[in-house]
Coordinates of C-alpha atoms in Angstrom, one line a residue:
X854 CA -5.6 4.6 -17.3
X855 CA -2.5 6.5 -17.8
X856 CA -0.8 7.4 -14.5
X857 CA 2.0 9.5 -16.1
X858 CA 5.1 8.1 -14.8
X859 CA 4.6 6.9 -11.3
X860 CA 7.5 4.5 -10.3
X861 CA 6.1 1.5 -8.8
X862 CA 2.8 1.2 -10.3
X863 CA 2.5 -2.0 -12.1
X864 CA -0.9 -1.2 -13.2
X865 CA -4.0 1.3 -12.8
X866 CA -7.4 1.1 -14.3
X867 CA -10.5 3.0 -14.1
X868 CA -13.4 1.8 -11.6
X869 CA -16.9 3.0 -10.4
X870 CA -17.5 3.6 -7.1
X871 CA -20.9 1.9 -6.9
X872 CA -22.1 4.2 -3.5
X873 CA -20.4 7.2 -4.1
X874 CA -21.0 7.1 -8.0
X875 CA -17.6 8.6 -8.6
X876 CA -15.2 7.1 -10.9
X877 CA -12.0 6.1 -9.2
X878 CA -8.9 4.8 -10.0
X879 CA -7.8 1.0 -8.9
X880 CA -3.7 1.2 -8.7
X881 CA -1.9 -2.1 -7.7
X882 CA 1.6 -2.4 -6.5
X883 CA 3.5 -6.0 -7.3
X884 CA 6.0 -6.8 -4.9
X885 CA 8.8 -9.3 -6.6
X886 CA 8.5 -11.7 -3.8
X887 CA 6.8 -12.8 -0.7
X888 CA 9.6 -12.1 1.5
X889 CA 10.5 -8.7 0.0
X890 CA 6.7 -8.0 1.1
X891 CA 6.8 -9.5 4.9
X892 CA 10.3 -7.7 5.5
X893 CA 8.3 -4.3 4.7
X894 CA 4.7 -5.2 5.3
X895 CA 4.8 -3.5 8.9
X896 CA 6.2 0.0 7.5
X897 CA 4.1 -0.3 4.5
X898 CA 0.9 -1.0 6.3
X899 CA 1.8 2.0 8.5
X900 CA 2.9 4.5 5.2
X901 CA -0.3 3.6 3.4
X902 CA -2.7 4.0 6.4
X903 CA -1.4 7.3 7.3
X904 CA -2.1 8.2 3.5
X905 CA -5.4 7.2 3.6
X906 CA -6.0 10.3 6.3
X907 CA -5.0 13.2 4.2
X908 CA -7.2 15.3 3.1
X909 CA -6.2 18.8 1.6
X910 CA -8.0 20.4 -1.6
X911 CA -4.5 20.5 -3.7
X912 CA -3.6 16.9 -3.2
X913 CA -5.3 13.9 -5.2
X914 CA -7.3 12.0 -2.2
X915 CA -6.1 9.0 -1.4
X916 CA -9.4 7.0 -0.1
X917 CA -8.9 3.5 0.6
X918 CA -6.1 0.5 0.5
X919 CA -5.9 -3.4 1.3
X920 CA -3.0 -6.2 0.8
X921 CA -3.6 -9.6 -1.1
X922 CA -1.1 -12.0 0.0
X923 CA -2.7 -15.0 -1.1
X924 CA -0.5 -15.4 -4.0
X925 CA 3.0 -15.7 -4.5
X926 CA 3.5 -12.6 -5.7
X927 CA 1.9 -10.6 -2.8
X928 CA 0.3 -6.7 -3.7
X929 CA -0.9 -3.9 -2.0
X930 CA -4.3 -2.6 -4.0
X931 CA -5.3 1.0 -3.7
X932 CA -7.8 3.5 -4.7
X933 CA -7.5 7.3 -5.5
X934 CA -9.1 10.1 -6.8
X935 CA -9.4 10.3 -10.8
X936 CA -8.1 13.6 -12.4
X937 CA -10.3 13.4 -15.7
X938 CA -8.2 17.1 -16.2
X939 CA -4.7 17.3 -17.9
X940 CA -1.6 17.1 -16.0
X941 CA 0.6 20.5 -15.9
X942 CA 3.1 19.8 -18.3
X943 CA -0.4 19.2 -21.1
X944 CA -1.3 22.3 -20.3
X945 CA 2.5 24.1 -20.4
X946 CA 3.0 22.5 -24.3
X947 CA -0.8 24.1 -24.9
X948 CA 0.1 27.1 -23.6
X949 CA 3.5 27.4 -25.6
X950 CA 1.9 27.7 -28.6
X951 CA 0.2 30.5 -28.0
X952 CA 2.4 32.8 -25.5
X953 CA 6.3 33.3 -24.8
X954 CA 6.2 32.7 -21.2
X955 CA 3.4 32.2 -18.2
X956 CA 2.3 35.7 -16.3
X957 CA 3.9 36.1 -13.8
X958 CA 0.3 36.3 -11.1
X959 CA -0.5 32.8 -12.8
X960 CA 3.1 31.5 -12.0
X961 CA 2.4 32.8 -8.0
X962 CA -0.9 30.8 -7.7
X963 CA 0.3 27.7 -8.9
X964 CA 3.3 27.8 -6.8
X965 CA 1.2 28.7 -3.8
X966 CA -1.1 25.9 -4.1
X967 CA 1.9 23.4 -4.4
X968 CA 3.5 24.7 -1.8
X969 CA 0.4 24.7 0.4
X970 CA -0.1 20.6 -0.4
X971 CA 3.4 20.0 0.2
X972 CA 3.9 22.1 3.2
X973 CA 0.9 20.0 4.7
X974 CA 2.6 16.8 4.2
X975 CA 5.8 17.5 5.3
X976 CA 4.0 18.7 8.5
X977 CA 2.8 15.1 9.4
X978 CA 4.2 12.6 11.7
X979 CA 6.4 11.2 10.1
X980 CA 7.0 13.7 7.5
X981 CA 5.1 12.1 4.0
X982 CA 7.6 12.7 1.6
X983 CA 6.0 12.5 -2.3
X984 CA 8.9 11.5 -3.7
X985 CA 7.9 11.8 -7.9
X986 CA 6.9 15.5 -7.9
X987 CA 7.2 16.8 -11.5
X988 CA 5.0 18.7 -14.2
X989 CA 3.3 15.0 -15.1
X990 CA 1.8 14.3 -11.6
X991 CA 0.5 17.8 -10.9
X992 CA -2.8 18.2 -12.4
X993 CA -4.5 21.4 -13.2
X994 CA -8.7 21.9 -13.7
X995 CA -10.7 24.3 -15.8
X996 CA -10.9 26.5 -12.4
X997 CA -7.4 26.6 -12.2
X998 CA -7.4 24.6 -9.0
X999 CA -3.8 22.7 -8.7
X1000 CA -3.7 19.6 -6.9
X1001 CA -0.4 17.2 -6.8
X1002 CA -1.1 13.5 -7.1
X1003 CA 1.3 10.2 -7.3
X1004 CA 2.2 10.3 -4.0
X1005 CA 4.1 6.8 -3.9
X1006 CA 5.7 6.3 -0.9
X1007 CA 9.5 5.7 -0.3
X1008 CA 8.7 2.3 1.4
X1009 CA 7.6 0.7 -2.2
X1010 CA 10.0 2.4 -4.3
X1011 CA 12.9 -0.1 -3.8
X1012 CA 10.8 -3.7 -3.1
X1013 CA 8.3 -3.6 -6.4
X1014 CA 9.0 -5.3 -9.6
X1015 CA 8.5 -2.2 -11.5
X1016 CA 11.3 0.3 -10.8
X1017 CA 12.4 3.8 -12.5
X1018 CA 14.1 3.9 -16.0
X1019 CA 12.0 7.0 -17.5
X1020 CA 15.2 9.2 -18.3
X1021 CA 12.5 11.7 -19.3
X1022 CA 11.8 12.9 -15.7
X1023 CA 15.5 12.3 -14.1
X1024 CA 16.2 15.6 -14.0
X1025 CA 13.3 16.2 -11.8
X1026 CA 15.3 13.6 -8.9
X1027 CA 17.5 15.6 -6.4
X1028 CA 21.0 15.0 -6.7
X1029 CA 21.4 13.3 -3.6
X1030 CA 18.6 10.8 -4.4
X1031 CA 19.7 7.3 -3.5
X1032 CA 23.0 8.3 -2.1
X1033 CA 21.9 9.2 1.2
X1034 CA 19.1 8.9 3.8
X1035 CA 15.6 10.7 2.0
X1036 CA 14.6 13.9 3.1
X1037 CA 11.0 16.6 2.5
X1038 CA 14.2 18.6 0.6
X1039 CA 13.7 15.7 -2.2
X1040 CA 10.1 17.4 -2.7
X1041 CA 11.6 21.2 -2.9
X1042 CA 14.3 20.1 -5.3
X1043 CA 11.8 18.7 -7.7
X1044 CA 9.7 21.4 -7.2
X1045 CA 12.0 23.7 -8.2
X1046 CA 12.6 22.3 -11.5
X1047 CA 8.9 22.3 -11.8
X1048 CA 8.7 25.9 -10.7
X1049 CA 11.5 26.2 -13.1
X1050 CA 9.5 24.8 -16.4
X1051 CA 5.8 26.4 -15.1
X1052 CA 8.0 29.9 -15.4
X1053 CA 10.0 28.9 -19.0
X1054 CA 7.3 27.2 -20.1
X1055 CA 10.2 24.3 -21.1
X1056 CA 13.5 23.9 -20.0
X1057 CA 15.8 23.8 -23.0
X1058 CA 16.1 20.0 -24.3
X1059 CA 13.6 19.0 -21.6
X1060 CA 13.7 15.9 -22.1
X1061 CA 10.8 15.1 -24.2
X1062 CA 12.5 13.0 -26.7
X1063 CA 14.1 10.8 -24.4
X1064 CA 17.5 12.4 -23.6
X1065 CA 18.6 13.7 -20.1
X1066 CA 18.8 17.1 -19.3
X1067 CA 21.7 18.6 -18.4
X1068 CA 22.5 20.7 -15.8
X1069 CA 23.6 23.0 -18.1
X1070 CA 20.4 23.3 -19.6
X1071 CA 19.0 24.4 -16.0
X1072 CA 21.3 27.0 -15.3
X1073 CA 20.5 28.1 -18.6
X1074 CA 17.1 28.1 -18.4
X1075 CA 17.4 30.0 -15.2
X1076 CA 19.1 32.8 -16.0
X1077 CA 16.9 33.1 -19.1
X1078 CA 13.9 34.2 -16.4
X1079 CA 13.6 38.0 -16.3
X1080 CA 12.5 38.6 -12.7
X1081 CA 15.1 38.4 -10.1
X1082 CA 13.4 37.5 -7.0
X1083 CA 11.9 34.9 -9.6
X1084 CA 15.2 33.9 -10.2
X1085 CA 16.3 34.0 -6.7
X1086 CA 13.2 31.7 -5.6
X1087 CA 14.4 29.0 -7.6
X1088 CA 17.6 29.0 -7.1
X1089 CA 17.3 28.4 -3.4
X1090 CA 14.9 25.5 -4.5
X1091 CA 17.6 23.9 -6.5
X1092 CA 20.8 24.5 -4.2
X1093 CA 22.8 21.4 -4.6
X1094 CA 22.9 20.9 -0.5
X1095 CA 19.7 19.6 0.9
X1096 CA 20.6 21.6 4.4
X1097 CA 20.5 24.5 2.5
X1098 CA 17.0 24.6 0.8
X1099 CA 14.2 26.2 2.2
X1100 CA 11.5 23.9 3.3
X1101 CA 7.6 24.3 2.0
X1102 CA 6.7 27.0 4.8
X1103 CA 9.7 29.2 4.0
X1104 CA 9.2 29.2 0.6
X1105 CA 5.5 30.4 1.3
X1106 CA 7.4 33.5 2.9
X1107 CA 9.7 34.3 0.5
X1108 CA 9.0 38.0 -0.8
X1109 CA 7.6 37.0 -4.4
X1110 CA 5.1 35.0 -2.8
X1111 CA 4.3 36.1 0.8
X1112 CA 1.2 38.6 1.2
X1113 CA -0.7 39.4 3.8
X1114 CA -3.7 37.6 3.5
X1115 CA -6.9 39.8 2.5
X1116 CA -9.6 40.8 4.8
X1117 CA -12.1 39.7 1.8
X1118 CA -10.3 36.4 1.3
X1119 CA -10.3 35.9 5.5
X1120 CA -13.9 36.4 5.4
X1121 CA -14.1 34.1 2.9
X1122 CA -12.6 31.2 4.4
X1123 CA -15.0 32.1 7.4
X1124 CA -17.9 31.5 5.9
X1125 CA -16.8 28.5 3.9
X1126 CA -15.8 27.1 6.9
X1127 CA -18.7 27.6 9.2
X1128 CA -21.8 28.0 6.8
X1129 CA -23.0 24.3 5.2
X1130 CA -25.3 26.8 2.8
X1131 CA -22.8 29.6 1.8
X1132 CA -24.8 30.5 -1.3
X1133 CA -28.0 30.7 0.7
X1134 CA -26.0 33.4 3.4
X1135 CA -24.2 35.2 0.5
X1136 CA -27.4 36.4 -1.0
X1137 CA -28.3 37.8 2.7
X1138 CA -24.9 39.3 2.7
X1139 CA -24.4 40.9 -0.2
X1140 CA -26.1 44.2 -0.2
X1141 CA -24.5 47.7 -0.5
X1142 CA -25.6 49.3 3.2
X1143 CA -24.0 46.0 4.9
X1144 CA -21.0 46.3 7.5
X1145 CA -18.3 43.5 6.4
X1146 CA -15.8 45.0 8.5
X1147 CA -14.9 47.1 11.1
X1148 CA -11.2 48.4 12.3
X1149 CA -10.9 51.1 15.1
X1150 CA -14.7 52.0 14.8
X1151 CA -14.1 52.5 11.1
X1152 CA -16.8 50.9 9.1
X1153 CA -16.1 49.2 5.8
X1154 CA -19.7 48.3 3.8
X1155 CA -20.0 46.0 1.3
X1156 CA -21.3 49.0 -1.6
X1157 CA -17.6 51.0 -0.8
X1158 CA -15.6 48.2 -2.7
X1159 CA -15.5 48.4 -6.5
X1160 CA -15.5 44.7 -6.9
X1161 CA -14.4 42.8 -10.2
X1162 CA -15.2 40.0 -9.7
X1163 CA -18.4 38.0 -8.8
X1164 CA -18.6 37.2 -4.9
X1165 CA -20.1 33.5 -4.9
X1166 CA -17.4 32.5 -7.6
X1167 CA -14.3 34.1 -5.3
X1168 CA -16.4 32.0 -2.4
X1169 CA -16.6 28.8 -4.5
X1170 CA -13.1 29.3 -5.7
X1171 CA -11.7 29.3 -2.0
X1172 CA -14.1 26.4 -1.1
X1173 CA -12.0 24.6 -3.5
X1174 CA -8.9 25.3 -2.4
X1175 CA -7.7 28.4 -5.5
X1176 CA -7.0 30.1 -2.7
X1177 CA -5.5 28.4 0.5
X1178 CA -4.3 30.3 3.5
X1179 CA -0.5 30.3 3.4
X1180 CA 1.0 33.2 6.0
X1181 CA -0.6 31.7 9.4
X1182 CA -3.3 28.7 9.8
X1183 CA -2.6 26.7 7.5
X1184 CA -4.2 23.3 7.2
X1185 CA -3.1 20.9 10.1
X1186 CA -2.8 17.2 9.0
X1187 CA -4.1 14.2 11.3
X1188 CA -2.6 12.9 14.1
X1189 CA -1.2 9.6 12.7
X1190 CA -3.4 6.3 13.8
X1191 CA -2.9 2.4 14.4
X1192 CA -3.4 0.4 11.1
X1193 CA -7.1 -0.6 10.4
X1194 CA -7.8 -3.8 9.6
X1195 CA -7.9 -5.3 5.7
X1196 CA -10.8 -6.5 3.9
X1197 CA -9.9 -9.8 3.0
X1198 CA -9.2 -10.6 6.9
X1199 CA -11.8 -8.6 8.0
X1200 CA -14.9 -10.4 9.6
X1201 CA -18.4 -9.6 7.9
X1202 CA -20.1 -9.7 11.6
X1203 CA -22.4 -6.8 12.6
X1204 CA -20.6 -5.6 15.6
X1205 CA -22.7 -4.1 18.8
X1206 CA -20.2 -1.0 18.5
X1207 CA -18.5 -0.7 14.9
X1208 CA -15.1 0.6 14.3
X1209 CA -15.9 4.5 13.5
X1210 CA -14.7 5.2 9.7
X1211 CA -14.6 8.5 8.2
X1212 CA -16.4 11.8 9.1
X1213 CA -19.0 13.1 6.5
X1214 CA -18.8 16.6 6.2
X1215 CA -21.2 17.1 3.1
X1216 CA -25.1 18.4 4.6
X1217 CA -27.9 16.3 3.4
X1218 CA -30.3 18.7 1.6
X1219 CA -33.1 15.8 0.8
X1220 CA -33.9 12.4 1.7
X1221 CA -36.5 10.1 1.4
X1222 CA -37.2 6.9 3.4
X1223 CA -38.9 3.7 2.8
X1224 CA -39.8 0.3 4.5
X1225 CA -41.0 -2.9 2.6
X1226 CA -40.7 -6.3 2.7
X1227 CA -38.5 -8.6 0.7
X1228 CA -40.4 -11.1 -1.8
X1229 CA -38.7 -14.1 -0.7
X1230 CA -39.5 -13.9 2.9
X1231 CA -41.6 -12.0 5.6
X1232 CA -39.1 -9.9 6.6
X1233 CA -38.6 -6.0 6.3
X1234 CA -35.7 -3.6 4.4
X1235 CA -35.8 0.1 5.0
X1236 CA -34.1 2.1 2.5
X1237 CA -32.7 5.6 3.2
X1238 CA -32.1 8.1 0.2
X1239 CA -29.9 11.0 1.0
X1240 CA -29.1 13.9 -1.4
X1241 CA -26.1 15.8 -0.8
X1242 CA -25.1 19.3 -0.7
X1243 CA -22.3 18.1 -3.7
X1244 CA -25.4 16.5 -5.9
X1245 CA -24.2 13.4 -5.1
X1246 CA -26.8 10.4 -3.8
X1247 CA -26.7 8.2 -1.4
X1248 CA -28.8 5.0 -1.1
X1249 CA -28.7 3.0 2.2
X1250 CA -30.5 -0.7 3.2
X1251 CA -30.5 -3.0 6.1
X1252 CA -32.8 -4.9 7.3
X1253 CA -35.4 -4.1 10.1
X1254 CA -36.3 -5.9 13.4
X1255 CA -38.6 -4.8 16.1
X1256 CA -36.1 -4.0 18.3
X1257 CA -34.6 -1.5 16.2
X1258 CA -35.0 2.7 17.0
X1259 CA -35.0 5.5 14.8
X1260 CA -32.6 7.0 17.4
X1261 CA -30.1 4.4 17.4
X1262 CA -30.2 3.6 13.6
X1263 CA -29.2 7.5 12.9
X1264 CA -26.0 7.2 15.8
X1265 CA -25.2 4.5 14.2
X1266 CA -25.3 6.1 10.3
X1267 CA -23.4 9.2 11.8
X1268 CA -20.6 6.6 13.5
X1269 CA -20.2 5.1 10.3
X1270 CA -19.0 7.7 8.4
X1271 CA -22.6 7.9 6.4
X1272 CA -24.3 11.6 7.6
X1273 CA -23.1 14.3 9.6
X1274 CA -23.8 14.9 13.3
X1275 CA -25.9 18.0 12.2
X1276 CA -28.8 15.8 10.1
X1277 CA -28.8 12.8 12.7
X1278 CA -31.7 14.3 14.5
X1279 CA -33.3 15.3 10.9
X1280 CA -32.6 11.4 9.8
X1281 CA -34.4 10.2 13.1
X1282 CA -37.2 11.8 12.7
X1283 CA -37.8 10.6 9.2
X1284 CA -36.9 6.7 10.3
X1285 CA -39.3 7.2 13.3
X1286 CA -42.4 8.3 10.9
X1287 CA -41.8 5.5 8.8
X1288 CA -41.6 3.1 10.9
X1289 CA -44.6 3.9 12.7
X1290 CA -46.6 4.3 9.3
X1291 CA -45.5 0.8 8.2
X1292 CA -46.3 -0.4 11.5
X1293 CA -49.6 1.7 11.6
X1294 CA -50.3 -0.6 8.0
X1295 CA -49.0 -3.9 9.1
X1296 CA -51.5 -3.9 12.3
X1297 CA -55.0 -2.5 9.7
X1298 CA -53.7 -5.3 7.7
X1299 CA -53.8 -7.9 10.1
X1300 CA -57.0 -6.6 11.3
X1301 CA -58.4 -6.7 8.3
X1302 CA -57.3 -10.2 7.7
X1303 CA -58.5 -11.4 11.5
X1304 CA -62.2 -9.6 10.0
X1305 CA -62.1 -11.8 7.2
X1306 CA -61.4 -14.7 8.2
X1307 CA -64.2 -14.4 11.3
X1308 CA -66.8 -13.4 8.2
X1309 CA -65.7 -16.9 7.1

């Protein structure tokens, strides 16, 4: 696949994810030689395994990673999320042919949703810096949902046997890039200019046929913008002094884009938040006579507010992150954690207490389970079918020993990373039925067999 201009990538292709059933993208990173790789493998290991943790709706998740060192050319393999959408800069040469310049309400959302990925990852320990933010690794969907991708950490950028000669995108790289120690005010730089290009639609000579762009052309293309506090927001983005750039959070507060949060869109966040069936609790909510609010004993009901717009869509559009929460609570990221241990050196031995993965947070709305034995041999598979609240299935086997319980099997799916804590008692009770039907048919058909064979 395509990757749009991510510096250290020596190669990317599209893969299945067999259990999710979720196409995925395989990326590999060559280093040039083995001791490039050990000097770094420590701080590498560390970068990538704090990626692996993010998890915000406006970045492209990162889900899994491993190192091959058997060969002499050791590489680190990993696997992200596929955008099937176009990347921003498609959609800005789309939507030049048809209008002079981007409305100014579209500009604001986009920003804030940038802004709202980056702020989150410059708010981990150790700041994650991205590193190769420009209109070619942000990605926009049909809901107008924004999410930034690429994120290829500073600790490959100078050990991999690929390395940066797209003059296209220089312009994008802070003027202090390689000079000096690397900073989050990298990211705001480069988002500027992207801020820049979202509001001009191009910056003049942008690059597209291979030249660099001057700064010239920047100032140029700023002064052509018509607002002034648009004007004045990315100017402050692109001061040549890091020190003196705003960080993410500022930004978020300067006066074009800093508003006080709506009680609607609060509520919505709520109920995203809280409910696993929003849609089922919006249809009990949304009648005229019902209280939604209530300030100073003032009631606000639901039939008061002329609305334009469809409630379970505005819902659906925060649960995907259109609309994150910028002014106060904004998403935490994880604490950072040791380094898990890599697949190739991994040891395929059922452990009495595994290694907990990640947390499902997806409700099961169906599942079906079943108990039979293999052909080969005597002895019995159960297989669990889960249907999730995303449409997504899930289909689980192991094999089954009389010492097994329903009880423990469903910890042990929720420890794994399989269900949530919410169904395990659901799941039990389905394991515990089956089991004792199949053991309810095993003992008639040994009794039948023990009455046979006596007839004989």
């Amino acid at each position: 696949v395509e990757q749009r201009d991510v510096p250290g990538i020596d190669c990317a292709h599209l893969a299945m994810d067999t259990e999710e059933g979720v196409e995925v993208v395989w990326n590999e990173v060559q280093f040039s030689e083995r001791k490039n790789f050990k000097s770094q493998e420590e701080k590498i290991q560390l970068v990538f395994e704090n990626l692996t943790q993010l998890e915000h709706p406006n970045i492209v998740k990162f889900h899994r990673y491993w190192t091959d060192t058997h060969n002499d050319k050791p590489r680190v393999i990993f696997i992200t999320e596929y955008m099937s959408s176009g990347s921003l800069k498609q959609f800005l040469k789309r939507t030049k042919k048809n209008v002079k310049k981007l409305p100014l309400q579209a500009w604001k959302r986009w920003c804030t949703q940038i802004l709202s990925a980056l702020s989150y990852l410059h708010s981990c320990s150790p700041p994650v810096i991205h590193g190769n933010l420009t209109c070619d690794t942000i990605f926009i969907q049909h809901n107008g949902l924004v999410k930034i991708g690429s994120v290829a950490p500073d600790a490959i950028h100078h050990h991999v046997k690929t390395c940066r000669e797209n003059m296209k995108n220089m312009h994008f790289l802070a003027p202090e890039y390689g000079s000096a120690a690397t900073t989050t005010a990298i990211d705001i730089y480069s988002f500027g200019i992207c801020a820049l290009e979202m509001a001009a639609l191009e910056i003049q000579g942008n690059g597209d046929s291979g030249t660099l762009v001057t700064e010239e052309q920047i100032k140029r293309t700023v002064e052509s913008l018509e607002d002034a506090q648009q004007k004045d927001f990315i100017i402050k983005c692109l001061s040549h002094d890091p020190a003196k750039r705003p960080t993410a959070r500022e930004l978020l507060f300067h006066p074009l884009l800093f508003e006080v949060h709506p009680l609607k869109l609060l509520a919505a966040h709520c109920l995203v938040n809280t409910s696993s069936n929003y849609d089922e609790m919006l249809q009990k909510l949304n009648k005229p006579d019902m209280v939604y609010a209530e300030v100073r004993q003032i009631e606000f009901h639901l039939g008061d507010v002329t609305g334009t717009e469809k409630l379970e869509k505005f819902v659906e559009d925060v649960k995907y992150g259109i609309y994150p929460l910028t002014a106060f609570s904004a998403q935490k990221p994880p604490a950072s954690r040791p380094r898990a241990i890599s697949p190739e050196t991994a040891e395929s031995v059922k452990s009495a207490t595994p290694e907990p993965l990640d947390i499902e947070t997806r409700r099961v709305v169906n599942m079906i389970c079943s108990v039979k034995p293999r052909e080969e041999n005597c002895e019995l598979f159960m297989t669990i079918l889960l249907r999730m609240e995303d449409k997504m299935n899930r289909q689980l086997t192991c094999p089954i020993s009389p010492d097994d319980s329903a009880v423990a099997l469903s910890h042990e799916l929720v420890h794994l990373g399989f269900i949530h804590e919410t169904d395990r008692e659901k799941l039990a009770t389905m394991i515990e039925d089956t089991l004792r039907n199949k053991q309810q048919q095993l003992l008639g058909a040994a009794a039948k067999m023990q009455s046979a064979a006596a007839q004989a």
